[in-house]
Structures are given as C-alpha cells and as structure tokens.
C-alpha cells in the first residue's frame, strides 16, 4: 500500500484564495493589517518574515515590518509592541522568535494585546484554547486541523497520538484534537514504549525535531501521519521527523516535508489576521 500524500501546498493555496476572496468582498472596510517585529539579523527569521509579507500581499492584507538591532533592549521592544497595540491599522502582531538572550520572551509575548495576538501565544489565548473558547490558536496546530479536514480525515473517535509537547505545537495540537473529540495521547522524551503507543494511533502527529525519527514499525497500517518536523541535514536538505520513504508504504495518508504542514502555518497566520480584523470590526475597535 502507498499512502495518499496530503498536499499542504495545495490546501494552503485554497486557504489563501478563500481569504483573498473575503477581503475583496469587504473592500469598503479597512483591510486587515499585520505587523512583524524582528529583533536582530537571524537569516532564517528574515526569510520567514519576507515570506509572510509576500503572502500578505497576495491576499490583500496590509503589512508592516519592524527590525530592531540585535542588541535592542527589552524596553525598546515593549515600546514598539505598545505602539502597535494602539495602532488601528494593525490587527495582528507577530513577534518573530527566537529573540536575543537579553530579552525575556514571555514578557514580550504577554505585552502583545490578546486581541492582536495572531500567533496565539499570549496566556489569555492559551487559556481560551484550553477552555475551548473563541480566541487565537497557534498557527501550526491550526494548520494540522485544516489539513485533516480538507483531506476528509475523521477526527471524532480517532486515537490521536502526538509526539512532542511544546507550547507552540504539541500541546495546542492536543487541545484542538481533543475538542474535536479525538482520544488524545501526548508523548515526549520520557515516554516509555513509544513505538508501541505510536503504533496504536489512527492519527500520528510528529513534532519532535529529530530527522526521520518515526519509522515504519511505529505506524499502524492505514494511519494518517502528520509530520511537523523541519530538520536541516548536514547536506543542506530538509527532512521531517518521519522517515517518509518507509512510512509511506504503511500509512493511509501522510504529509511530505517540505510541502506538508509548513505552508499551512503561514496560511493560518493570514486566516487569524483576517479573523482579528472581523472581531475588531464587530466590537467597533
Ligand atoms: P521542541 O524542541 O520545543 O519540542 C520537541 C518535543 O519533542 C519535546 O516535547 C520533546 O520532549 C520531544 N522529543 C524530543 N526527543 C524525543 C524522543 N527521543 N522521543 C520522544 N519525544 C521526544 O520543538 P517544536 O515543537 O518547536 O518543533 C518540533 C519540530 O517541528 C521541529 O523540527 C520544528 O522545526 C518543527 N516546526 C515546524 C513548524 C512548521 O511550520 N511546519 C512550526 C514549528 C515547529 P520533552 O518535552 O520531554 O523534551
């Protein structure tokens, strides 16, 4: 058996087309606005921010970019975030991580207004996610749900096993799957019998950060395998957390790397920004 390949590029394009249409239909109102805050010259961060701005342009989201020097102080970043919080053109604020050492990341993330926290990292939004209330949800886990639903994969009643418990992927993905009535198991580096637990999954999400860690023997025949991992190999190529070549012979559906979860993350950021503009309009902000 060869698994169906879940095409994240196509599904992300469909999400962007939907957003673009909606923004075009609401031309009379102010367009959604996204501000990206970068501190320092991290090349990967610069590429991410450039891609995000390009995608904003594609769908009609107004975007701004602020780059502070590597040695910027915490108060400089807080001052910028405060200005963006008060700017009515801006509906989403994205602080590109990682931040330099002298800056307390949590303090910055919690300074972003929860109403503009399109990354879903503010504690208010973390709480709302756990309580299954409307709020902003981190983009990568939201992208996983979009991939599953666009591919017609049933979540209700499925056993979802997530390997990885980070605040930005594993934990929020677990909440989203639980709220959609999956039975959820979260695994991590101290989990015993990992292979056995993974092989019970109907939906297996790998968010580990170790290239090709999930092998064929850890996957149930016909399972859906979502590979979140992005790992740079010594030869410069990218690899996921799943050994795609062997697992594709056993899984029912699988996401490739690149071209699976990755493109969804930016698409969901745009979707959250549009959602923020709608909430802001409804509340007369
Ligand atoms: P973290 O490093 O924050 O978390 C990794 C998790 O994997 C931890 O919970 C860790 O367990 C667990 N883990 C590590 N080793 C093992 C092991 N041997 N067995 C079982 N569990 C293990 O990573 P992130 O969640 O931020 O990212 C995960 C991957 O996803 C990375 O490759 C990252 O680049 C990628 N990523 C991709 C995105 C996208 O847009 N596609 C977005 C975000 C991340 P413990 O908690 O016990 O240490």
mmCIF file of C-alpha atoms and ligand atoms in Angstrom:
data_model
loop_
_atom_site.group_PDB
_atom_site.id
_atom_site.type_symbol
_atom_site.label_atom_id
_atom_site.label_comp_id
_atom_site.label_asym_id
_atom_site.label_seq_id
_atom_site.Cartn_x
_atom_site.Cartn_y
_atom_site.Cartn_z
ATOM 1 C CA UNK A 1 0.000 0.000 0.000
ATOM 2 C CA UNK A 2 1.228 3.507 -0.757
ATOM 3 C CA UNK A 3 -0.193 6.312 1.327
ATOM 4 C CA UNK A 4 -2.139 9.211 -0.106
ATOM 5 C CA UNK A 5 0.123 12.247 0.014
ATOM 6 C CA UNK A 6 -1.548 15.197 1.736
ATOM 7 C CA UNK A 7 -0.659 18.220 -0.370
ATOM 8 C CA UNK A 8 -0.083 21.093 2.049
ATOM 9 C CA UNK A 9 0.850 23.497 -0.748
ATOM 10 C CA UNK A 10 -2.487 22.999 -2.491
ATOM 11 C CA UNK A 11 -4.510 23.164 0.728
ATOM 12 C CA UNK A 12 -2.652 26.301 1.870
ATOM 13 C CA UNK A 13 -3.321 27.904 -1.523
ATOM 14 C CA UNK A 14 -7.024 27.116 -1.115
ATOM 15 C CA UNK A 15 -6.991 28.803 2.323
ATOM 16 C CA UNK A 16 -5.274 31.880 0.858
ATOM 17 C CA UNK A 17 -7.739 32.024 -2.057
ATOM 18 C CA UNK A 18 -10.609 31.931 0.443
ATOM 19 C CA UNK A 19 -9.044 34.765 2.466
ATOM 20 C CA UNK A 20 -8.392 36.857 -0.648
ATOM 21 C CA UNK A 21 -11.988 36.489 -1.812
ATOM 22 C CA UNK A 22 -13.308 37.508 1.587
ATOM 23 C CA UNK A 23 -11.072 40.571 1.761
ATOM 24 C CA UNK A 24 -12.043 41.609 -1.771
ATOM 25 C CA UNK A 25 -15.714 41.272 -0.871
ATOM 26 C CA UNK A 26 -15.217 43.674 2.073
ATOM 27 C CA UNK A 27 -13.384 46.384 0.117
ATOM 28 C CA UNK A 28 -15.354 49.157 1.778
ATOM 29 C CA UNK A 29 -13.827 48.376 5.207
ATOM 30 C CA UNK A 30 -10.217 48.850 6.256
ATOM 31 C CA UNK A 31 -8.070 45.860 5.121
ATOM 32 C CA UNK A 32 -6.689 43.545 7.796
ATOM 33 C CA UNK A 33 -3.198 44.642 8.888
ATOM 34 C CA UNK A 34 -0.298 42.536 10.168
ATOM 35 C CA UNK A 35 2.905 43.881 11.748
ATOM 36 C CA UNK A 36 6.009 41.724 12.045
ATOM 37 C CA UNK A 37 8.609 42.540 14.686
ATOM 38 C CA UNK A 38 12.106 41.192 14.151
ATOM 39 C CA UNK A 39 14.987 41.669 16.562
ATOM 40 C CA UNK A 40 18.456 41.051 15.127
ATOM 41 C CA UNK A 41 19.682 39.574 11.891
ATOM 42 C CA UNK A 42 18.783 35.879 12.193
ATOM 43 C CA UNK A 43 18.784 34.804 8.494
ATOM 44 C CA UNK A 44 16.059 32.147 8.948
ATOM 45 C CA UNK A 45 13.810 34.675 10.715
ATOM 46 C CA UNK A 46 14.347 37.188 7.926
ATOM 47 C CA UNK A 47 13.306 34.617 5.328
ATOM 48 C CA UNK A 48 10.179 33.704 7.326
ATOM 49 C CA UNK A 49 9.188 37.337 7.670
ATOM 50 C CA UNK A 50 9.815 38.025 3.979
ATOM 51 C CA UNK A 51 7.601 35.047 3.037
ATOM 52 C CA UNK A 52 4.879 36.169 5.394
ATOM 53 C CA UNK A 53 4.863 39.651 3.866
ATOM 54 C CA UNK A 54 4.738 38.221 0.338
ATOM 55 C CA UNK A 55 1.725 36.100 1.272
ATOM 56 C CA UNK A 56 0.049 39.114 2.911
ATOM 57 C CA UNK A 57 0.403 40.992 -0.337
ATOM 58 C CA UNK A 58 -1.050 38.064 -2.300
ATOM 59 C CA UNK A 59 -4.272 38.021 -0.279
ATOM 60 C CA UNK A 60 -4.667 41.781 0.281
ATOM 61 C CA UNK A 61 -3.509 42.042 3.915
ATOM 62 C CA UNK A 62 -1.707 45.302 4.703
ATOM 63 C CA UNK A 63 1.678 44.528 6.300
ATOM 64 C CA UNK A 64 4.446 46.359 8.117
ATOM 65 C CA UNK A 65 7.861 45.110 9.215
ATOM 66 C CA UNK A 66 9.974 46.465 12.051
ATOM 67 C CA UNK A 67 13.574 45.350 12.528
ATOM 68 C CA UNK A 68 15.324 46.283 15.753
ATOM 69 C CA UNK A 69 19.078 45.790 16.223
ATOM 70 C CA UNK A 70 20.412 42.560 17.785
ATOM 71 C CA UNK A 71 21.341 44.484 20.960
ATOM 72 C CA UNK A 72 17.915 46.146 21.328
ATOM 73 C CA UNK A 73 16.737 46.355 24.928
ATOM 74 C CA UNK A 74 13.585 44.761 26.262
ATOM 75 C CA UNK A 75 12.064 48.198 26.833
ATOM 76 C CA UNK A 76 12.634 49.130 23.169
ATOM 77 C CA UNK A 77 10.730 46.030 22.074
ATOM 78 C CA UNK A 78 7.981 46.684 24.645
ATOM 79 C CA UNK A 79 7.666 50.272 23.445
ATOM 80 C CA UNK A 80 7.248 49.127 19.817
ATOM 81 C CA UNK A 81 4.700 46.460 20.774
ATOM 82 C CA UNK A 82 2.791 49.082 22.785
ATOM 83 C CA UNK A 83 2.628 51.384 19.752
ATOM 84 C CA UNK A 84 1.384 48.558 17.526
ATOM 85 C CA UNK A 85 -1.216 47.574 20.138
ATOM 86 C CA UNK A 86 -2.635 51.094 19.833
ATOM 87 C CA UNK A 87 -2.478 51.316 16.020
ATOM 88 C CA UNK A 88 -5.947 50.803 14.454
ATOM 89 C CA UNK A 89 -4.421 49.788 11.072
ATOM 90 C CA UNK A 90 -2.833 46.750 12.730
ATOM 91 C CA UNK A 91 -4.968 43.710 13.640
ATOM 92 C CA UNK A 92 -2.197 41.195 14.120
ATOM 93 C CA UNK A 93 1.229 41.484 15.741
ATOM 94 C CA UNK A 94 3.801 38.839 15.100
ATOM 95 C CA UNK A 95 6.976 38.800 17.164
ATOM 96 C CA UNK A 96 9.434 36.604 15.301
ATOM 97 C CA UNK A 97 11.110 34.080 17.619
ATOM 98 C CA UNK A 98 13.735 33.396 18.814
ATOM 99 C CA UNK A 99 14.501 36.728 20.479
ATOM 100 C CA UNK A 100 18.057 37.597 21.589
ATOM 101 C CA UNK A 101 19.149 36.482 25.070
ATOM 102 C CA UNK A 102 18.812 39.869 26.805
ATOM 103 C CA UNK A 103 15.057 39.874 26.117
ATOM 104 C CA UNK A 104 12.541 37.967 28.213
ATOM 105 C CA UNK A 105 10.419 36.280 25.531
ATOM 106 C CA UNK A 106 7.431 35.597 27.780
ATOM 107 C CA UNK A 107 7.288 39.242 28.873
ATOM 108 C CA UNK A 108 7.196 40.354 25.230
ATOM 109 C CA UNK A 109 4.582 37.789 24.174
ATOM 110 C CA UNK A 110 2.342 38.815 27.050
ATOM 111 C CA UNK A 111 2.744 42.500 26.134
ATOM 112 C CA UNK A 112 1.053 41.876 22.780
ATOM 113 C CA UNK A 113 -2.640 42.703 23.136
ATOM 114 C CA UNK A 114 -4.584 39.398 23.318
ATOM 115 C CA UNK A 115 -6.871 40.948 20.665
ATOM 116 C CA UNK A 116 -3.934 41.176 18.205
ATOM 117 C CA UNK A 117 -2.116 38.019 19.260
ATOM 118 C CA UNK A 118 -2.479 36.195 15.922
ATOM 119 C CA UNK A 119 0.192 33.660 16.933
ATOM 120 C CA UNK A 120 -1.934 32.609 19.901
ATOM 121 C CA UNK A 121 0.983 32.769 22.361
ATOM 122 C CA UNK A 122 -0.490 35.184 24.954
ATOM 123 C CA UNK A 123 -1.582 33.435 28.157
ATOM 124 C CA UNK A 124 -5.140 34.729 27.660
ATOM 125 C CA UNK A 125 -5.356 32.887 24.346
ATOM 126 C CA UNK A 126 -3.635 29.809 25.770
ATOM 127 C CA UNK A 127 -6.366 29.736 28.454
ATOM 128 C CA UNK A 128 -9.124 30.229 25.903
ATOM 129 C CA UNK A 129 -7.798 27.333 23.844
ATOM 130 C CA UNK A 130 -7.763 25.023 26.852
ATOM 131 C CA UNK A 131 -11.299 26.142 27.758
ATOM 132 C CA UNK A 132 -12.455 25.750 24.119
ATOM 133 C CA UNK A 133 -13.488 29.410 23.863
ATOM 134 C CA UNK A 134 -13.072 31.690 20.826
ATOM 135 C CA UNK A 135 -9.546 33.090 20.738
ATOM 136 C CA UNK A 136 -6.383 32.910 18.675
ATOM 137 C CA UNK A 137 -4.881 29.461 18.216
ATOM 138 C CA UNK A 138 -1.206 28.897 17.275
ATOM 139 C CA UNK A 139 -0.890 28.649 13.507
ATOM 140 C CA UNK A 140 0.904 25.309 13.059
ATOM 141 C CA UNK A 141 -1.603 23.223 15.074
ATOM 142 C CA UNK A 142 -4.455 25.078 13.379
ATOM 143 C CA UNK A 143 -2.854 24.146 10.054
ATOM 144 C CA UNK A 144 -2.809 20.482 11.101
ATOM 145 C CA UNK A 145 -6.562 20.571 11.708
ATOM 146 C CA UNK A 146 -7.132 22.275 8.339
ATOM 147 C CA UNK A 147 -5.028 19.593 6.595
ATOM 148 C CA UNK A 148 -7.045 16.818 8.230
ATOM 149 C CA UNK A 149 -10.415 18.346 7.466
ATOM 150 C CA UNK A 150 -9.515 19.303 3.879
ATOM 151 C CA UNK A 151 -8.403 15.687 3.366
ATOM 152 C CA UNK A 152 -11.642 14.279 4.786
ATOM 153 C CA UNK A 153 -9.927 12.515 7.691
ATOM 154 C CA UNK A 154 -12.301 11.857 10.570
ATOM 155 C CA UNK A 155 -11.078 13.141 13.934
ATOM 156 C CA UNK A 156 -14.036 12.250 16.145
ATOM 157 C CA UNK A 157 -13.411 8.969 17.944
ATOM 158 C CA UNK A 158 -9.943 8.554 16.410
ATOM 159 C CA UNK A 159 -6.951 7.810 18.603
ATOM 160 C CA UNK A 160 -4.566 10.719 18.001
ATOM 161 C CA UNK A 161 -1.017 10.282 19.253
ATOM 162 C CA UNK A 162 1.147 13.393 19.344
ATOM 163 C CA UNK A 163 4.878 13.028 19.803
ATOM 164 C CA UNK A 164 6.117 16.337 21.249
ATOM 165 C CA UNK A 165 4.666 18.549 23.976
ATOM 166 C CA UNK A 166 5.903 22.033 23.070
ATOM 167 C CA UNK A 167 3.765 25.091 23.785
ATOM 168 C CA UNK A 168 3.645 26.029 20.106
ATOM 169 C CA UNK A 169 2.871 22.662 18.515
ATOM 170 C CA UNK A 170 2.310 19.571 20.670
ATOM 171 C CA UNK A 171 0.125 20.960 23.475
ATOM 172 C CA UNK A 172 -2.148 23.163 21.338
ATOM 173 C CA UNK A 173 -2.496 20.363 18.755
ATOM 174 C CA UNK A 174 -3.617 18.067 21.585
ATOM 175 C CA UNK A 175 -6.264 20.594 22.719
ATOM 176 C CA UNK A 176 -7.611 21.067 19.190
ATOM 177 C CA UNK A 177 -7.860 17.336 18.561
ATOM 178 C CA UNK A 178 -9.463 16.757 21.959
ATOM 179 C CA UNK A 179 -12.082 19.474 21.314
ATOM 180 C CA UNK A 180 -12.889 17.681 18.059
ATOM 181 C CA UNK A 181 -13.477 14.510 20.088
ATOM 182 C CA UNK A 182 -10.337 12.530 19.359
ATOM 183 C CA UNK A 183 -8.882 10.373 22.108
ATOM 184 C CA UNK A 184 -5.527 12.028 22.598
ATOM 185 C CA UNK A 185 -2.213 10.660 23.845
ATOM 186 C CA UNK A 186 0.746 13.034 24.202
ATOM 187 C CA UNK A 187 4.239 11.524 24.143
ATOM 188 C CA UNK A 188 7.613 13.109 24.892
ATOM 189 C CA UNK A 189 11.228 12.224 25.542
ATOM 190 C CA UNK A 190 10.424 10.397 28.798
ATOM 191 C CA UNK A 191 7.617 8.267 27.343
ATOM 192 C CA UNK A 192 8.077 4.536 27.783
ATOM 193 C CA UNK A 193 7.137 2.164 24.952
ATOM 194 C CA UNK A 194 6.945 4.996 22.449
ATOM 195 C CA UNK A 195 6.861 2.721 19.389
ATOM 196 C CA UNK A 196 4.013 0.687 20.862
ATOM 197 C CA UNK A 197 1.935 3.782 21.647
ATOM 198 C CA UNK A 198 2.580 5.333 18.230
ATOM 199 C CA UNK A 199 1.545 2.127 16.520
ATOM 200 C CA UNK A 200 -1.901 2.424 18.129
ATOM 201 C CA UNK A 201 -2.550 5.810 16.509
ATOM 202 C CA UNK A 202 -5.185 6.431 13.871
ATOM 203 C CA UNK A 203 -3.686 9.917 13.568
ATOM 204 C CA UNK A 204 0.005 10.262 14.393
ATOM 205 C CA UNK A 205 1.451 13.771 14.728
ATOM 206 C CA UNK A 206 5.248 14.034 14.888
ATOM 207 C CA UNK A 207 6.567 17.319 16.340
ATOM 208 C CA UNK A 208 9.904 16.239 17.710
ATOM 209 C CA UNK A 209 12.726 17.993 15.864
ATOM 210 C CA UNK A 210 14.654 14.786 15.066
ATOM 211 C CA UNK A 211 15.090 13.798 11.438
ATOM 212 C CA UNK A 212 13.284 10.607 10.316
ATOM 213 C CA UNK A 213 12.630 9.572 13.925
ATOM 214 C CA UNK A 214 9.270 7.906 13.208
ATOM 215 C CA UNK A 215 9.856 4.678 11.332
ATOM 216 C CA UNK A 216 7.551 2.170 9.657
ATOM 217 C CA UNK A 217 7.389 -0.132 12.697
ATOM 218 C CA UNK A 218 5.885 2.745 14.765
ATOM 219 C CA UNK A 219 2.927 3.243 12.435
ATOM 220 C CA UNK A 220 -0.369 1.371 12.263
ATOM 221 C CA UNK A 221 -1.354 0.217 8.767
ATOM 222 C CA UNK A 222 -3.637 2.822 7.213
ATOM 223 C CA UNK A 223 -2.909 5.543 9.819
ATOM 224 C CA UNK A 224 -2.749 9.244 8.959
ATOM 225 C CA UNK A 225 0.732 10.602 9.642
ATOM 226 C CA UNK A 226 1.273 14.344 10.034
ATOM 227 C CA UNK A 227 4.920 15.358 10.005
ATOM 228 C CA UNK A 228 5.533 18.762 11.607
ATOM 229 C CA UNK A 229 9.316 18.446 11.762
ATOM 230 C CA UNK A 230 11.645 20.656 9.764
ATOM 231 C CA UNK A 231 15.232 19.474 10.150
ATOM 232 C CA UNK A 232 18.234 20.639 8.174
ATOM 233 C CA UNK A 233 20.509 17.682 7.293
ATOM 234 C CA UNK A 234 24.307 18.026 7.016
ATOM 235 C CA UNK A 235 23.964 18.024 3.178
ATOM 236 C CA UNK A 236 21.671 21.073 3.419
ATOM 237 C CA UNK A 237 18.481 19.185 2.511
ATOM 238 C CA UNK A 238 15.342 19.277 4.650
ATOM 239 C CA UNK A 239 13.929 16.231 6.406
ATOM 240 C CA UNK A 240 10.852 15.781 8.520
ATOM 241 C CA UNK A 241 10.538 13.866 11.784
ATOM 242 C CA UNK A 242 9.081 10.933 9.853
ATOM 243 C CA UNK A 243 11.029 8.518 7.687
ATOM 244 C CA UNK A 244 8.797 9.287 4.725
ATOM 245 C CA UNK A 245 10.174 6.647 2.355
ATOM 246 C CA UNK A 246 9.426 3.707 4.662
ATOM 247 C CA UNK A 247 6.323 5.075 6.405
ATOM 248 C CA UNK A 248 4.527 5.866 3.133
ATOM 249 C CA UNK A 249 4.308 2.123 2.498
ATOM 250 C CA UNK A 250 2.315 1.591 5.672
ATOM 251 C CA UNK A 251 0.335 4.771 6.329
ATOM 252 C CA UNK A 252 -3.019 5.556 4.726
ATOM 253 C CA UNK A 253 -2.183 9.252 4.323
ATOM 254 C CA UNK A 254 0.984 11.213 5.000
ATOM 255 C CA UNK A 255 2.285 14.780 4.754
ATOM 256 C CA UNK A 256 5.608 15.337 2.946
ATOM 257 C CA UNK A 257 8.409 17.643 4.124
ATOM 258 C CA UNK A 258 8.637 20.142 2.584
ATOM 259 C CA UNK A 259 5.151 20.814 1.254
ATOM 260 C CA UNK A 260 3.019 19.449 4.086
ATOM 261 C CA UNK A 261 2.495 21.301 7.372
ATOM 262 C CA UNK A 262 4.983 24.097 6.559
ATOM 263 C CA UNK A 263 2.875 26.036 4.027
ATOM 264 C CA UNK A 264 -0.150 25.767 6.332
ATOM 265 C CA UNK A 265 1.498 27.734 9.125
ATOM 266 C CA UNK A 266 1.637 30.984 7.133
ATOM 267 C CA UNK A 267 -1.818 30.401 5.642
ATOM 268 C CA UNK A 268 -3.290 30.110 9.145
ATOM 269 C CA UNK A 269 -1.455 33.252 10.259
ATOM 270 C CA UNK A 270 -3.243 35.114 7.473
ATOM 271 C CA UNK A 271 -6.502 33.470 8.483
ATOM 272 C CA UNK A 272 -6.011 34.567 12.115
ATOM 273 C CA UNK A 273 -5.262 38.123 10.952
ATOM 274 C CA UNK A 274 -8.486 38.241 8.945
ATOM 275 C CA UNK A 275 -10.360 36.830 11.951
ATOM 276 C CA UNK A 276 -8.841 39.536 14.149
ATOM 277 C CA UNK A 277 -9.978 42.273 11.744
ATOM 278 C CA UNK A 278 -13.504 40.821 11.795
ATOM 279 C CA UNK A 279 -13.627 40.701 15.606
ATOM 280 C CA UNK A 280 -12.273 44.230 15.764
ATOM 281 C CA UNK A 281 -14.980 45.434 13.351
ATOM 282 C CA UNK A 282 -17.702 43.654 15.340
ATOM 283 C CA UNK A 283 -16.506 45.229 18.568
ATOM 284 C CA UNK A 284 -16.190 48.686 16.973
ATOM 285 C CA UNK A 285 -12.462 48.884 17.748
HETATM 286 P P1 LIG B 1 10.541 21.465 20.749
HETATM 287 O O1 LIG B 1 12.008 21.192 20.722
HETATM 288 O O2 LIG B 1 10.034 22.624 21.517
HETATM 289 O O3 LIG B 1 9.811 20.157 21.290
HETATM 290 C C1 LIG B 1 10.183 18.883 20.868
HETATM 291 C C2 LIG B 1 9.371 17.847 21.593
HETATM 292 O O4 LIG B 1 9.788 16.567 21.142
HETATM 293 C C3 LIG B 1 9.554 17.879 23.116
HETATM 294 O O5 LIG B 1 8.317 17.777 23.746
HETATM 295 C C4 LIG B 1 10.445 16.672 23.381
HETATM 296 O O6 LIG B 1 10.178 16.041 24.628
HETATM 297 C C5 LIG B 1 10.021 15.740 22.270
HETATM 298 N N1 LIG B 1 11.099 14.787 21.993
HETATM 299 C C6 LIG B 1 12.413 15.063 21.758
HETATM 300 N N2 LIG B 1 13.109 13.930 21.607
HETATM 301 C C7 LIG B 1 12.217 12.907 21.768
HETATM 302 C C8 LIG B 1 12.333 11.499 21.760
HETATM 303 N N3 LIG B 1 13.512 10.890 21.566
HETATM 304 N N4 LIG B 1 11.231 10.766 21.971
HETATM 305 C C9 LIG B 1 10.032 11.359 22.169
HETATM 306 N N5 LIG B 1 9.863 12.691 22.215
HETATM 307 C C10 LIG B 1 10.946 13.458 22.007
HETATM 308 O O7 LIG B 1 10.107 21.529 19.219
HETATM 309 P P2 LIG B 1 8.838 22.234 18.494
HETATM 310 O O8 LIG B 1 7.579 21.648 18.973
HETATM 311 O O9 LIG B 1 9.021 23.699 18.488
HETATM 312 O O10 LIG B 1 9.129 21.749 16.993
HETATM 313 C C11 LIG B 1 9.135 20.393 16.644
HETATM 314 C C12 LIG B 1 9.548 20.255 15.191
HETATM 315 O O11 LIG B 1 8.586 20.920 14.375
HETATM 316 C C13 LIG B 1 10.881 20.909 14.841
HETATM 317 O O12 LIG B 1 11.500 20.145 13.811
HETATM 318 C C14 LIG B 1 10.493 22.275 14.301
HETATM 319 O O13 LIG B 1 11.452 22.793 13.388
HETATM 320 C C15 LIG B 1 9.212 21.943 13.591
HETATM 321 N N6 LIG B 1 8.267 23.059 13.478
HETATM 322 C C16 LIG B 1 7.678 23.216 12.266
HETATM 323 C C17 LIG B 1 6.747 24.205 12.072
HETATM 324 C C18 LIG B 1 6.084 24.314 10.752
HETATM 325 O O14 LIG B 1 5.613 25.364 10.396
HETATM 326 N N7 LIG B 1 5.985 23.214 9.997
HETATM 327 C C19 LIG B 1 6.424 25.169 13.124
HETATM 328 C C20 LIG B 1 7.034 24.861 14.402
HETATM 329 C C21 LIG B 1 7.941 23.848 14.545
HETATM 330 P P3 LIG B 1 10.491 16.751 26.054
HETATM 331 O O15 LIG B 1 9.386 17.745 26.242
HETATM 332 O O16 LIG B 1 10.447 15.623 27.020
HETATM 333 O O17 LIG B 1 11.835 17.395 25.916
#
